[in-house]
Each structure stands twice: as structure tokens, then as C-alpha cells.
JSON list of C-alpha atoms and ligand atoms in Angstrom, two decimals:
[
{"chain": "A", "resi": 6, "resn": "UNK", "atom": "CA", "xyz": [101.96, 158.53, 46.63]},
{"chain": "A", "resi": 7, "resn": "UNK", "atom": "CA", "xyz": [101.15, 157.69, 49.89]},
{"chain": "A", "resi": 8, "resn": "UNK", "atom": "CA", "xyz": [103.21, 155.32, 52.00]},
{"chain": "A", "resi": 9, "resn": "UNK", "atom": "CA", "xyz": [102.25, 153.08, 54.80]},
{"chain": "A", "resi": 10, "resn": "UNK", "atom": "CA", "xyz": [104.65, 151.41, 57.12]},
{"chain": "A", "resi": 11, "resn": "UNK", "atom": "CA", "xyz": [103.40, 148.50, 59.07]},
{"chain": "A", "resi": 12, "resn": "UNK", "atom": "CA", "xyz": [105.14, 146.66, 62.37]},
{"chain": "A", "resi": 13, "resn": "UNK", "atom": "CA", "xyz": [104.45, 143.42, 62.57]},
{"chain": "A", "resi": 14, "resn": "UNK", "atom": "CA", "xyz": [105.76, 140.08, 64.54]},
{"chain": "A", "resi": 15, "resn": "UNK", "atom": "CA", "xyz": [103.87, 138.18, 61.11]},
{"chain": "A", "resi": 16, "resn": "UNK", "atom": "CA", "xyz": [105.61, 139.82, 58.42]},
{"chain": "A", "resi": 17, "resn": "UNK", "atom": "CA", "xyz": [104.56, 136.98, 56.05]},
{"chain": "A", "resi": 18, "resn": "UNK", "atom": "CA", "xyz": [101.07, 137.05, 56.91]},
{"chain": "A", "resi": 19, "resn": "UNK", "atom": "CA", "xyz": [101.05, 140.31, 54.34]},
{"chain": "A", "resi": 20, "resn": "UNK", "atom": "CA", "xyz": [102.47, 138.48, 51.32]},
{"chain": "A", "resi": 21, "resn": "UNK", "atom": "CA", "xyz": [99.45, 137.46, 49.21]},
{"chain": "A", "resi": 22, "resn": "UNK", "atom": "CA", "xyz": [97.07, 140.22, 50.22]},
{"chain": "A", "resi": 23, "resn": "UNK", "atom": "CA", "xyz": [99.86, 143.04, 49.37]},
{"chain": "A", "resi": 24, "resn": "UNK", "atom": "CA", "xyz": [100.55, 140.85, 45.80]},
{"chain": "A", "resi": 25, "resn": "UNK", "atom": "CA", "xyz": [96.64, 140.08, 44.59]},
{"chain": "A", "resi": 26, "resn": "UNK", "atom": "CA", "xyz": [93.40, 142.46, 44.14]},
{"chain": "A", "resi": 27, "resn": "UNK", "atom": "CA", "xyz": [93.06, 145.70, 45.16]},
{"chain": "A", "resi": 28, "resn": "UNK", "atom": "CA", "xyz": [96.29, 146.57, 46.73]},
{"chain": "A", "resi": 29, "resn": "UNK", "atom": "CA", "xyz": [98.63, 144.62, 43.91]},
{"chain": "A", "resi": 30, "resn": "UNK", "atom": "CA", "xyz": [96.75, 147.32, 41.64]},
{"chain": "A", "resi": 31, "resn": "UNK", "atom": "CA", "xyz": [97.23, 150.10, 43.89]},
{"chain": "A", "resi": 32, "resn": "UNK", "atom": "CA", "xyz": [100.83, 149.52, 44.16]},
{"chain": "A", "resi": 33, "resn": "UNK", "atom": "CA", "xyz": [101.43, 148.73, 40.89]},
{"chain": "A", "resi": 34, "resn": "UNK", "atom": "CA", "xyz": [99.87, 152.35, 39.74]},
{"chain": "A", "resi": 35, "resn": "UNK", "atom": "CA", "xyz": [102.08, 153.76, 42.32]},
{"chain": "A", "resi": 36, "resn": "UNK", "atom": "CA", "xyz": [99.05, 155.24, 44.21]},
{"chain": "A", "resi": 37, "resn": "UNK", "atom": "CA", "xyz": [100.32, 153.31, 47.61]},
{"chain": "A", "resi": 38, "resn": "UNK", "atom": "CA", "xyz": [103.78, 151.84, 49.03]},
{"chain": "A", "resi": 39, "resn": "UNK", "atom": "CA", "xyz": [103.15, 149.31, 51.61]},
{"chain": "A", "resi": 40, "resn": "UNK", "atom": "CA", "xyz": [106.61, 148.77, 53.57]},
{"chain": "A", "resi": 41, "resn": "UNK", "atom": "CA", "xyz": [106.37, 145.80, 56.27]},
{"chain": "A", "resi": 42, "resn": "UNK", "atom": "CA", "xyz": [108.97, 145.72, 58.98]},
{"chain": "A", "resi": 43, "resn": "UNK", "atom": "CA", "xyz": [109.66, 142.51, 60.59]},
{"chain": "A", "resi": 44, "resn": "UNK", "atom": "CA", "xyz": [109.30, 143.51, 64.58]},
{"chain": "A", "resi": 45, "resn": "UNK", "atom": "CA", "xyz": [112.07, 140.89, 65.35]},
{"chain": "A", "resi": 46, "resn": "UNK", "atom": "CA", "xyz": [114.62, 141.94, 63.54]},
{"chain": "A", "resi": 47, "resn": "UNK", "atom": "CA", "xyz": [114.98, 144.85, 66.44]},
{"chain": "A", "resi": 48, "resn": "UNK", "atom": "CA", "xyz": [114.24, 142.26, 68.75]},
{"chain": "A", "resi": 49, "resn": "UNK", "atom": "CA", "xyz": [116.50, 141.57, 72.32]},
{"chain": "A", "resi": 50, "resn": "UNK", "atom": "CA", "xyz": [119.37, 139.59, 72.59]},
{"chain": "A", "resi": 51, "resn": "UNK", "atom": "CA", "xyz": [120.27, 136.01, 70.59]},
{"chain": "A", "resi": 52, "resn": "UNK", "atom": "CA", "xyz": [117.04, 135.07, 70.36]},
{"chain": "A", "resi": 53, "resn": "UNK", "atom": "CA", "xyz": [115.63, 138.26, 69.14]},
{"chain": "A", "resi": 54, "resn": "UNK", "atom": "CA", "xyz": [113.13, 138.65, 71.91]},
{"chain": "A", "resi": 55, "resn": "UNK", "atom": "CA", "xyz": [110.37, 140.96, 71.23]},
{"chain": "A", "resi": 56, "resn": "UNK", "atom": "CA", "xyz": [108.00, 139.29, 74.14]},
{"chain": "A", "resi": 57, "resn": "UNK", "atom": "CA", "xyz": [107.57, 138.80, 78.20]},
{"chain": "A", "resi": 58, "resn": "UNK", "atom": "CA", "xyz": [105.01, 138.26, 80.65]},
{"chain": "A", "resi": 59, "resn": "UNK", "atom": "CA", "xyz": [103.13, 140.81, 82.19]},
{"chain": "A", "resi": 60, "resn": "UNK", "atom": "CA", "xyz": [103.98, 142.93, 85.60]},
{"chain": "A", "resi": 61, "resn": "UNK", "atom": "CA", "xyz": [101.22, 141.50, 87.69]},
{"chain": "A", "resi": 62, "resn": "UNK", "atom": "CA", "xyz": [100.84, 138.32, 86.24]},
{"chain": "A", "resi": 63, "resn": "UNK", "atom": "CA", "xyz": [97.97, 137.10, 84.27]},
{"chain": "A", "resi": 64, "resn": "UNK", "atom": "CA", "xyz": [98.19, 134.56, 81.02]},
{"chain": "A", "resi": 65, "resn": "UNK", "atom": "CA", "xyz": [99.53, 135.79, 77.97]},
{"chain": "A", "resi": 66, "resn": "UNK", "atom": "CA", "xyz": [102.65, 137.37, 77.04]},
{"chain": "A", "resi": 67, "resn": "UNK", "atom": "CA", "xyz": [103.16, 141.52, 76.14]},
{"chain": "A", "resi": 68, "resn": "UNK", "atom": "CA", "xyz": [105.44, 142.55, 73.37]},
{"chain": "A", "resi": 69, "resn": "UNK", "atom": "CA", "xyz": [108.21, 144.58, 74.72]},
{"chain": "A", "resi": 70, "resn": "UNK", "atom": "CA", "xyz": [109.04, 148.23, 74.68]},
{"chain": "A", "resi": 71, "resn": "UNK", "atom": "CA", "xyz": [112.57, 148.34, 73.11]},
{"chain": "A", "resi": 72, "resn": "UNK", "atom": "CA", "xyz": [111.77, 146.87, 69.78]},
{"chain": "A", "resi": 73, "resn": "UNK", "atom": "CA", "xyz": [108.76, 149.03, 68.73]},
{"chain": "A", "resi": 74, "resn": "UNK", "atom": "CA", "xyz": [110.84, 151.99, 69.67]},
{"chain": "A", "resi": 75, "resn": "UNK", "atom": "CA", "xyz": [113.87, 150.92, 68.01]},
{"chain": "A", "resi": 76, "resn": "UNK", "atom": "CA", "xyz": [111.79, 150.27, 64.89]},
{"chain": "A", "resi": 77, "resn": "UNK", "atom": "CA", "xyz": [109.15, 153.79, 65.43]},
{"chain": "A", "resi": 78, "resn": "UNK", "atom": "CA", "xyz": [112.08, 155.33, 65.82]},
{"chain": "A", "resi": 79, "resn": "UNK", "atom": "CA", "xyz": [114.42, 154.21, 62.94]},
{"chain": "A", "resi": 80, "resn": "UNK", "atom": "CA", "xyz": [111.26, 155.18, 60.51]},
{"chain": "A", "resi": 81, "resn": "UNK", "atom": "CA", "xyz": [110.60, 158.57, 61.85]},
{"chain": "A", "resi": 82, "resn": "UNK", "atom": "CA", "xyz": [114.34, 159.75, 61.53]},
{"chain": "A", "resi": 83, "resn": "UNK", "atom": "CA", "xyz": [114.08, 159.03, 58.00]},
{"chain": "A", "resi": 84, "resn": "UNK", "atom": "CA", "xyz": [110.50, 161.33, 57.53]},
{"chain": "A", "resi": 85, "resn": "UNK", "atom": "CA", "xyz": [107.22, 162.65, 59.06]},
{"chain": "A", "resi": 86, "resn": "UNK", "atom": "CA", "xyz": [104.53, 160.66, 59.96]},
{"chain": "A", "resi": 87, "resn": "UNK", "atom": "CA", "xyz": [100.85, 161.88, 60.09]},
{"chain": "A", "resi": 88, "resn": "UNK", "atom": "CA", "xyz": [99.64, 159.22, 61.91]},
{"chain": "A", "resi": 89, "resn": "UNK", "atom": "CA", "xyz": [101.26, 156.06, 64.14]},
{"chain": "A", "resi": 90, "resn": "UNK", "atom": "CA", "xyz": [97.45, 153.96, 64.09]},
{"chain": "A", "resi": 91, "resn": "UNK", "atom": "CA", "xyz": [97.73, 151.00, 66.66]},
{"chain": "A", "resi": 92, "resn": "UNK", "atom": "CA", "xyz": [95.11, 148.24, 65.64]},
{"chain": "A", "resi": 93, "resn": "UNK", "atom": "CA", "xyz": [92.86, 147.21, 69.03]},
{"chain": "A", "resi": 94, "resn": "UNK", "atom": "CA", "xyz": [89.18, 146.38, 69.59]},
{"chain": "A", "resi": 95, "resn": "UNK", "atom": "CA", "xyz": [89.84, 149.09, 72.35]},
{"chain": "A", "resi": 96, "resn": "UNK", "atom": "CA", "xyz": [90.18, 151.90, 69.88]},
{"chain": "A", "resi": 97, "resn": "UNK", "atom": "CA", "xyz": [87.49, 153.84, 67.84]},
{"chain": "A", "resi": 98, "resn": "UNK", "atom": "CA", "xyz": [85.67, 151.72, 65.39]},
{"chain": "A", "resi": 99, "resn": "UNK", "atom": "CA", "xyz": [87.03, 152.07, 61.89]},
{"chain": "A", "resi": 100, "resn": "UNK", "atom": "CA", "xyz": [83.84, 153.15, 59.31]},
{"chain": "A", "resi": 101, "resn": "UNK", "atom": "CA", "xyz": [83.79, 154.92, 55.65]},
{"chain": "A", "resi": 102, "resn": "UNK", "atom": "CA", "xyz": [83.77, 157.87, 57.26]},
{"chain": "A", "resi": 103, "resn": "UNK", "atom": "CA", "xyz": [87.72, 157.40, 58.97]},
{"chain": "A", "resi": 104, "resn": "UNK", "atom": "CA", "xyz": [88.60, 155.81, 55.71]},
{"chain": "A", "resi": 105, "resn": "UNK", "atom": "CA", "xyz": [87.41, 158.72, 53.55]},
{"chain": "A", "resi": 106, "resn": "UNK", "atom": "CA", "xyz": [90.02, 160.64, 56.41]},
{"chain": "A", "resi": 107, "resn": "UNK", "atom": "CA", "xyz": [92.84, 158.53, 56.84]},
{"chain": "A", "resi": 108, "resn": "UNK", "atom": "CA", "xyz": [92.91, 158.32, 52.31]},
{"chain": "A", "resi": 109, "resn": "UNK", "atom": "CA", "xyz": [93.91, 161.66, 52.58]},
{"chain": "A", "resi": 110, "resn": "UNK", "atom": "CA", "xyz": [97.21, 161.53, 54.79]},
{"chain": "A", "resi": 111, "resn": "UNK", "atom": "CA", "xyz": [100.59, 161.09, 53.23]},
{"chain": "A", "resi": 112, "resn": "UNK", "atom": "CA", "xyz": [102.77, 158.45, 55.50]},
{"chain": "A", "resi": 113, "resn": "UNK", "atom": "CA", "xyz": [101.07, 156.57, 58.05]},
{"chain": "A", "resi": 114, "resn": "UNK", "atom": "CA", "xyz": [102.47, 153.57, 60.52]},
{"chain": "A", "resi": 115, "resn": "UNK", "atom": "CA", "xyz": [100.55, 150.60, 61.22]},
{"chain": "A", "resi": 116, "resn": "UNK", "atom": "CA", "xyz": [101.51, 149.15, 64.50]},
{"chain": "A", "resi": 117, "resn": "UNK", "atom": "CA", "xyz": [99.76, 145.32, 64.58]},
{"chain": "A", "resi": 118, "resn": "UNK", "atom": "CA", "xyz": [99.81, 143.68, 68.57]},
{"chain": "A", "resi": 119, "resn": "UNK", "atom": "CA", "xyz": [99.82, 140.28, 68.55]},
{"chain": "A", "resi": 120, "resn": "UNK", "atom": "CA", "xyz": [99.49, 138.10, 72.17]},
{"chain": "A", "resi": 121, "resn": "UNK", "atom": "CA", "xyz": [97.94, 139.74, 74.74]},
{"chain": "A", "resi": 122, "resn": "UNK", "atom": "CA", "xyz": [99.06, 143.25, 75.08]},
{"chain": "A", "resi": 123, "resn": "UNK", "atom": "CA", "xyz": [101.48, 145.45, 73.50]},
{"chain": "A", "resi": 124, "resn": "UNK", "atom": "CA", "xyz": [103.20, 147.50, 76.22]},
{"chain": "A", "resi": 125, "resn": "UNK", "atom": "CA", "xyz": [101.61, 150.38, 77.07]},
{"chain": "A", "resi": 126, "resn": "UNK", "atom": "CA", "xyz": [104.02, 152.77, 76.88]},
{"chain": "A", "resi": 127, "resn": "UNK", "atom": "CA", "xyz": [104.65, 152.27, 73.13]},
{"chain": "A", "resi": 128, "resn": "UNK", "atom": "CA", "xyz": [101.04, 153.23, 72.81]},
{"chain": "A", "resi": 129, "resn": "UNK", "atom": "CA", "xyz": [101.67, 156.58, 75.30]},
{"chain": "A", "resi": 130, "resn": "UNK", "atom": "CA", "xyz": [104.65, 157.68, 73.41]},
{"chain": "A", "resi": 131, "resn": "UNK", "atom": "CA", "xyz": [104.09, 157.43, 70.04]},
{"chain": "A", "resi": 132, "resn": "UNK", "atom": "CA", "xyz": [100.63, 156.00, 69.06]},
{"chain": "A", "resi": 133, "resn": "UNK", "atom": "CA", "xyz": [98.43, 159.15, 67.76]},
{"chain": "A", "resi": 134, "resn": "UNK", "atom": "CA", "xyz": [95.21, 157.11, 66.56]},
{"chain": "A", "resi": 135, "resn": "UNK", "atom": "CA", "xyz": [93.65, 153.56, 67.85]},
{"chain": "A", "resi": 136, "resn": "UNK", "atom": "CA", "xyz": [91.52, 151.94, 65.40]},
{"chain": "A", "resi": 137, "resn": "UNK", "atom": "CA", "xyz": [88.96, 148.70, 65.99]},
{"chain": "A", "resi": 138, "resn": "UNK", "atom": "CA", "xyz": [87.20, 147.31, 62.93]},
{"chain": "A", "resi": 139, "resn": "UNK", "atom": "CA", "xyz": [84.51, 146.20, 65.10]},
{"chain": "A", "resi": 140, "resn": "UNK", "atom": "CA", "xyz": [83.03, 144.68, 68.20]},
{"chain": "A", "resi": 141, "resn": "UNK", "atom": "CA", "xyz": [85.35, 141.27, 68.20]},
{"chain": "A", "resi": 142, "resn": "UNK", "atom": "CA", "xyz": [88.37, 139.88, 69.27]},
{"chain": "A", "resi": 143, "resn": "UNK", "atom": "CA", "xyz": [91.12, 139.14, 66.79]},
{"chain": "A", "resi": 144, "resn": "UNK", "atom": "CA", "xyz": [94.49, 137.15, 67.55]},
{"chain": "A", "resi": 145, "resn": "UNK", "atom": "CA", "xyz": [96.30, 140.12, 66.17]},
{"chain": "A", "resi": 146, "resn": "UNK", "atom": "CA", "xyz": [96.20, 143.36, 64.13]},
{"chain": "A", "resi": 147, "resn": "UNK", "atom": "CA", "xyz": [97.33, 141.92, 60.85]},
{"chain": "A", "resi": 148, "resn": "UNK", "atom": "CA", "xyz": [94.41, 141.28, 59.75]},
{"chain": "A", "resi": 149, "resn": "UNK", "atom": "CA", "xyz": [92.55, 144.79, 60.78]},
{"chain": "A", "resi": 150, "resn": "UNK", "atom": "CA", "xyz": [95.90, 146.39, 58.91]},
{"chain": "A", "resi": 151, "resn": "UNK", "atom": "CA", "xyz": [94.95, 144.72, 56.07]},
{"chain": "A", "resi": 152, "resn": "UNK", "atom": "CA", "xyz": [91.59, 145.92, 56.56]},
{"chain": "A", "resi": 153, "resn": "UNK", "atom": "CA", "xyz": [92.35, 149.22, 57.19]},
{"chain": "A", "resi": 154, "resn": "UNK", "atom": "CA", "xyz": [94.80, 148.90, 54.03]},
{"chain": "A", "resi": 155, "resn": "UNK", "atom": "CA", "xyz": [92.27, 147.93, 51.30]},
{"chain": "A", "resi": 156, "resn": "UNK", "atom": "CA", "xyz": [89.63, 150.53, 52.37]},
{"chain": "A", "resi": 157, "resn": "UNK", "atom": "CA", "xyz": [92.14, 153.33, 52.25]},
{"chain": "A", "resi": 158, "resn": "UNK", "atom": "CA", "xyz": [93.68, 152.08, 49.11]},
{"chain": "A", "resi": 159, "resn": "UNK", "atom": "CA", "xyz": [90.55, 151.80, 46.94]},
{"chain": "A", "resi": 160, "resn": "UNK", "atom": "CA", "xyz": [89.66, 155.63, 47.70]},
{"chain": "A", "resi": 161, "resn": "UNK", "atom": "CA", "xyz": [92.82, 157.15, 46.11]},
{"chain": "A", "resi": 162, "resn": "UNK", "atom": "CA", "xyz": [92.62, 158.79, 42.41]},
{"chain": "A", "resi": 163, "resn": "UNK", "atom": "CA", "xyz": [92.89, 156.47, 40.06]},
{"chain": "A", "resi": 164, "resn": "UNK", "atom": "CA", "xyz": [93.06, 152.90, 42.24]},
{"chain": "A", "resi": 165, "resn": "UNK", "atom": "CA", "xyz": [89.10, 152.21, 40.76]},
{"chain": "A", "resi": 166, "resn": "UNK", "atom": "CA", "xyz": [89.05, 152.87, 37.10]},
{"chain": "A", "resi": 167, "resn": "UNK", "atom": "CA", "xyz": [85.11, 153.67, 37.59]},
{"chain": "A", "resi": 168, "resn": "UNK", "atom": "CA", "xyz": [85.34, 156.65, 39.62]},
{"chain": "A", "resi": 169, "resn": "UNK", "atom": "CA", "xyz": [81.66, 156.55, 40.41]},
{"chain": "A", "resi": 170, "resn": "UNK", "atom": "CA", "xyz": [81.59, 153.17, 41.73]},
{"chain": "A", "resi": 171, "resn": "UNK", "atom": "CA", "xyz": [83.05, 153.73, 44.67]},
{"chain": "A", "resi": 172, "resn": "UNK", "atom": "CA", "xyz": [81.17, 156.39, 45.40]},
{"chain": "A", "resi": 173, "resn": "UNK", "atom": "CA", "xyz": [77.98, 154.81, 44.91]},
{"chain": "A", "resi": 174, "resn": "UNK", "atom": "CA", "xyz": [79.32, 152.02, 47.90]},
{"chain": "A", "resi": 175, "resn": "UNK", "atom": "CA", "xyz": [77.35, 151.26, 50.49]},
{"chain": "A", "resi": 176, "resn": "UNK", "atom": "CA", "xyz": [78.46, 153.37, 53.53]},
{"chain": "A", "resi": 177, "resn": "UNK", "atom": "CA", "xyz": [79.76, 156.43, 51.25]},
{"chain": "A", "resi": 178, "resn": "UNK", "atom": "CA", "xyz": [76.00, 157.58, 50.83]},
{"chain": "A", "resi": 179, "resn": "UNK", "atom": "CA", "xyz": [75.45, 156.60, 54.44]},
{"chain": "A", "resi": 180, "resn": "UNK", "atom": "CA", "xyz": [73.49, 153.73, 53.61]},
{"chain": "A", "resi": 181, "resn": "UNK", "atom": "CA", "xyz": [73.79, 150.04, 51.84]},
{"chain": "A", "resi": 182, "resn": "UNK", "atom": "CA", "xyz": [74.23, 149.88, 47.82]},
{"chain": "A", "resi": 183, "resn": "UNK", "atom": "CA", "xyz": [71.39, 148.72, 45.82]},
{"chain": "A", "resi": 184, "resn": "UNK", "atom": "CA", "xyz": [71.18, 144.96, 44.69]},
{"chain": "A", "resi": 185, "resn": "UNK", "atom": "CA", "xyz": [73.07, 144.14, 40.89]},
{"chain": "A", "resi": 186, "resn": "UNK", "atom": "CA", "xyz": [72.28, 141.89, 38.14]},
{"chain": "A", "resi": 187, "resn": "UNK", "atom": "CA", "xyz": [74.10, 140.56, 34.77]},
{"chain": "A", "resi": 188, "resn": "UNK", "atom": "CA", "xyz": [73.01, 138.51, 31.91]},
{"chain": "A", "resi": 189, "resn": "UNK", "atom": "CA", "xyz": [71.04, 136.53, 31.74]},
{"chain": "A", "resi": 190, "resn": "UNK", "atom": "CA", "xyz": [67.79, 138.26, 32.16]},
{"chain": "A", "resi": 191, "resn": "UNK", "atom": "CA", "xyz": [66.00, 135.37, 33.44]},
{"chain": "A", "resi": 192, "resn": "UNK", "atom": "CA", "xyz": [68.01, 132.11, 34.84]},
{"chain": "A", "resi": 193, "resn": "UNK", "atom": "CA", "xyz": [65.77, 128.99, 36.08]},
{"chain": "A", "resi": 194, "resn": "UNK", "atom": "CA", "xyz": [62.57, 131.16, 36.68]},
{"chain": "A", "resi": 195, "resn": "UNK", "atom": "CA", "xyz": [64.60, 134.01, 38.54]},
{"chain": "A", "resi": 196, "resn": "UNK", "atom": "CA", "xyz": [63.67, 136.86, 36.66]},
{"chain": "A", "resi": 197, "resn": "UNK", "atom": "CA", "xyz": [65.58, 140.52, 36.39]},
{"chain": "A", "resi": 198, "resn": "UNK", "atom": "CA", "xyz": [63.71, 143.08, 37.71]},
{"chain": "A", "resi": 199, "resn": "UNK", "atom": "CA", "xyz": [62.24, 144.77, 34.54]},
{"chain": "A", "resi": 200, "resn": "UNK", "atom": "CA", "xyz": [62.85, 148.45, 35.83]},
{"chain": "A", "resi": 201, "resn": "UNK", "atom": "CA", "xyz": [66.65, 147.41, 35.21]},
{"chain": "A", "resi": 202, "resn": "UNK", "atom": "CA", "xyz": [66.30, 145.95, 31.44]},
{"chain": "A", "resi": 203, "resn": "UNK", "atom": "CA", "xyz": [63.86, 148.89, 30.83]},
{"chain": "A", "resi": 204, "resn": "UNK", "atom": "CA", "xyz": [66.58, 151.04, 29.43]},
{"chain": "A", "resi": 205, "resn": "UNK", "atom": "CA", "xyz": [64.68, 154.02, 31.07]},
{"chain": "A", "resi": 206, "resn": "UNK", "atom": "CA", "xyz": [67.25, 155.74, 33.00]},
{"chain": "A", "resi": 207, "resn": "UNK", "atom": "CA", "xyz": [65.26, 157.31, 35.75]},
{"chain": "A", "resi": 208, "resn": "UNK", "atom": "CA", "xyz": [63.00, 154.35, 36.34]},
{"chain": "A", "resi": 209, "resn": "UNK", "atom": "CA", "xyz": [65.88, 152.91, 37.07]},
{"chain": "A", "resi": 210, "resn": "UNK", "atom": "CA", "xyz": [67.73, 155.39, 39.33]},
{"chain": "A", "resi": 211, "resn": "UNK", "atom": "CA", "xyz": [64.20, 155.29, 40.99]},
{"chain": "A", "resi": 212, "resn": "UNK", "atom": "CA", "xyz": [64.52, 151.69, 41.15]},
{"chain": "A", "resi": 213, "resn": "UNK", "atom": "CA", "xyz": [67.68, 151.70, 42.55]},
{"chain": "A", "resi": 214, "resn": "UNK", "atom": "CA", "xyz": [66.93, 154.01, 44.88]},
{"chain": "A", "resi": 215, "resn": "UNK", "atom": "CA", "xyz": [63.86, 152.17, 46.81]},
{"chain": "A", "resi": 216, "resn": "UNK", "atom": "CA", "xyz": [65.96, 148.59, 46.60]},
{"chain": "A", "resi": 217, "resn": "UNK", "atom": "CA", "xyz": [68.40, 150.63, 48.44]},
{"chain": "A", "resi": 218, "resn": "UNK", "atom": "CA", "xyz": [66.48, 151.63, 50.96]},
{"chain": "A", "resi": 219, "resn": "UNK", "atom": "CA", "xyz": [64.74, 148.56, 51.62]},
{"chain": "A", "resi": 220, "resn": "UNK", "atom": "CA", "xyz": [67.60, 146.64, 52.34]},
{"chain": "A", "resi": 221, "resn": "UNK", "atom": "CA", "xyz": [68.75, 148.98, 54.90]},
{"chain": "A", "resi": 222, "resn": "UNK", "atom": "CA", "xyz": [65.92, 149.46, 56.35]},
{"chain": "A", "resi": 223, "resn": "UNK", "atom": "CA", "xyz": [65.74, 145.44, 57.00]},
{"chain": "A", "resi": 224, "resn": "UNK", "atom": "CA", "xyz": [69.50, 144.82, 57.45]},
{"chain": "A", "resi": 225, "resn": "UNK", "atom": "CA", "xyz": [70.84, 148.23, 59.19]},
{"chain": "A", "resi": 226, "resn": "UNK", "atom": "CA", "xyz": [67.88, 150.26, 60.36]},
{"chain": "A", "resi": 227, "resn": "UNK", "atom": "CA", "xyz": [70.53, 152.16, 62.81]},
{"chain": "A", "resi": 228, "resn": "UNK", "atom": "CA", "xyz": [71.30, 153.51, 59.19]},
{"chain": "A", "resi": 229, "resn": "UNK", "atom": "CA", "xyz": [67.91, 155.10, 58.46]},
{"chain": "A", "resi": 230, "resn": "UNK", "atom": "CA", "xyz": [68.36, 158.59, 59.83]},
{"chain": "A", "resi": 231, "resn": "UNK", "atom": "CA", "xyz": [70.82, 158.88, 56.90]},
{"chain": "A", "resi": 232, "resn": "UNK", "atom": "CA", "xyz": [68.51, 158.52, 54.11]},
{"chain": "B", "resi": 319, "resn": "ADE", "atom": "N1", "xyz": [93.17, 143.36, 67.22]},
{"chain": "B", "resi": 319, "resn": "ADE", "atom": "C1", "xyz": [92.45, 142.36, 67.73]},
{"chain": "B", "resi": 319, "resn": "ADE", "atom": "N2", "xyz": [91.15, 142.53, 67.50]},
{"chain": "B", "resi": 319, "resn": "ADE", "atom": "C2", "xyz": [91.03, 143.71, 66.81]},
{"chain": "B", "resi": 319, "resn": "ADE", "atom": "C3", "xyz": [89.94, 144.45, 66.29]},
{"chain": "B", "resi": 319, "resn": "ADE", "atom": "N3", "xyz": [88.67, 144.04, 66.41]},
{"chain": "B", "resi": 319, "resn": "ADE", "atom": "N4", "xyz": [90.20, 145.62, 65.66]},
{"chain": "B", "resi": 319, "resn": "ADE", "atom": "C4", "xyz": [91.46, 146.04, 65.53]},
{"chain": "B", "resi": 319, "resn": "ADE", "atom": "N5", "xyz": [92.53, 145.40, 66.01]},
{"chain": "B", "resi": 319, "resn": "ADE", "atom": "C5", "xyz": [92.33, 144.24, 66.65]}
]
């Protein structure tokens, strides 16, 4: 099973996501443990501090050294990590591809900043990976950890009871999934392509195939080279 351990000053903030969809399934079949640590309870002093302003000046504040390490530290006494994955839109941008990689390690730590700046010699001692899920600026990493969480989840054995559906995705072919329909076969003049009701299996596929590639060529032609 693998286990991910995630820092966080918004230990709440995880709650729902970890208890609905995907990742409620995932930990219910055992495939995942999600275990999220509450960054000020190893926090300084009577107020728990786990913040201060920044050498230099500037706005915003920096969480502090001391607590990550207390808290880093504390986890990796008790077992090996293969990763320590610090969420930033300064870090390599998380695709299928580094989810297809990081669904294959055993215990990973999620470290989530939150105000400006985390301290940067948390990320110098212990941080290993730095992950963005894209070009934009987020208040925090809790959200890209639960990102990062649900696309890592849904890959291991038996999280999907369709195997094949999730590797039919869009992205884990390299390019975007075909479009889908249900009943019914026609609904106020809209009309199911009839490739799809043909029952003809590799009209279909063919079908399938060319809607696929049409919508990437409109939507993500930066895509094309990997048809
Ligand atoms: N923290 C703030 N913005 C982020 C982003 N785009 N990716 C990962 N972590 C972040």
C-alpha cells in the first residue's frame, strides 16, 4: 500500500476530498494511506508559531525552519521516504507522465507552503522533488497536494474497477480522450453519432480514433507530434 504523508498549516482543508470520490475509494481498498500532519502542532513557543517575516523585508510572512524539521524529521525516524515533493509554481510542472512515476513509489511526503515562502533551507535539506501543476499562482499547496493525490491514486491496481479506462485517458496516450455519449440516442434534435450505435466495433474504434484527434488538434495542437 502506498503511504503519503502530507505537512500542512490547513490540516482541515483535506477532510472532504480524503472522505468522498476517488481517494475515499482508494483508501477504503487499502491501495493508499493519506496521513496529514498538522504543521502547528511542532510549532514555536505558546502560540505555536510556525511563521515570520522575511530577512530583507518584503510583504508576506515565511514559514519557519524548526517546525518542518521537527515534523520531516519525526516521520523519517519512523521509515524511508522515496520522495519529500514540495508543491511550488517554481518546480517542474506535474503531467501524466510524473504521475505514471510518482504511482509507483512506496512512501512519499507532501510538503504544502502556504504565505509567501517556505524557508529555504527546508527545501535544501530535505526536499528531493518540486512539483507545479501549472503556470498559476495558488495561495498554498493544499490544493496541488490534492491534485497530485487523486492523479496518483487513480493509477494504482485495483483503485478503477475498469482497468482500461484509465488507460484510454486523455494524456496516457499522449493526447485528449475521444468525446462519450449515453442514452438517449437522440435528445431535442441532438443526435448520437451513428458510428457509435452501429454496433460495428471497428467503425467505432475508427470513430473514436479521428474524434480524438480532432479535438486535439483544435484544443492542444502542442500535443500533435504525439499522435
Ligand atoms: N503553490 C502555489 N501555486 C502552486 C502551483 N501552481 N503548483 C504547485 N504548488 C503551488
Amino acid at each position: 500500500m502506498m503511504r503519503i504523508d502530507v505537512i500542512t498549516v490547513l490540516p482541515d482543508f483535506f477532510q472532504s476530498p480524503l472522505e468522498h470520490g476517488l481517494l475515499r475509494i482508494a483508501r477504503q481498498k487499502q491501495r493508499i494511506e493519506v496521513h496529514v500532519h498538522n504543521l502547528r502542532d511542532y510549532g514555536l513557543g505558546k502560540y505555536k508559531q510556525v511563521d515570520d517575516t522575511p530577512f530583507g523585508g518584503g510583504a508576506g510572512m515565511v514559514l519557519r525552519v524548526e517546525p518542518f524539521f521537527a515534523c520531516i524529521e519525526a516521520l523519517k525516524k519512523e521509515r524511508d521516504y522515496d520522495d519529500v515533493i514540495f508543491l511550488s509554481p517554481d518546480g517542474e510542472v506535474y503531467d501524466q507522465n510524473l504521475a505514471n512515476e510518482f504511482a509507483l513509489k512506496s512512501n512519499l511526503i507532501l510538503l504544502c507552503g502556504h504565505y509567501k515562502a517556505i524557508d529555504e533551507r527546508i527545501r535544501e535539506t530535505f526536499v528531493t522533488r518540486t512539483v507545479s501543476i501549472g503556470d498559476y499562482v495558488l495561495s498554498g499547496g493544499e490544493l496541488p497536494a490534492l491534485v497530485f493525490m487523486d492523479s496518483v491514486a487513480r493509477l494504482l491496481p485495483g483503485v478503477l474497477n475498469d482497468s482500461e479506462s484509465m488507460l484510454l485517458d486523455s494524456f496516457q496516450k499522449g493526447a485528449l480522450d475521444c468525446a462519450y455519449y449515453t442514452r438517449p440516442a437522440e435528445f431535442r434534435g441532438q443526435k448520437v453519432p451513428d458510428a457509435l450505435l452501429s454496433g460495428d466495433h471497428k467503425r467505432i474504434q475508427q470513430w473514436r480514433e479521428k474524434n480524438s484527434e480532432g479535438r486535439t488538434k483544435k484544443n492542444r495542437p502542442d500535443l500533435i507530434k504525439n499522435l
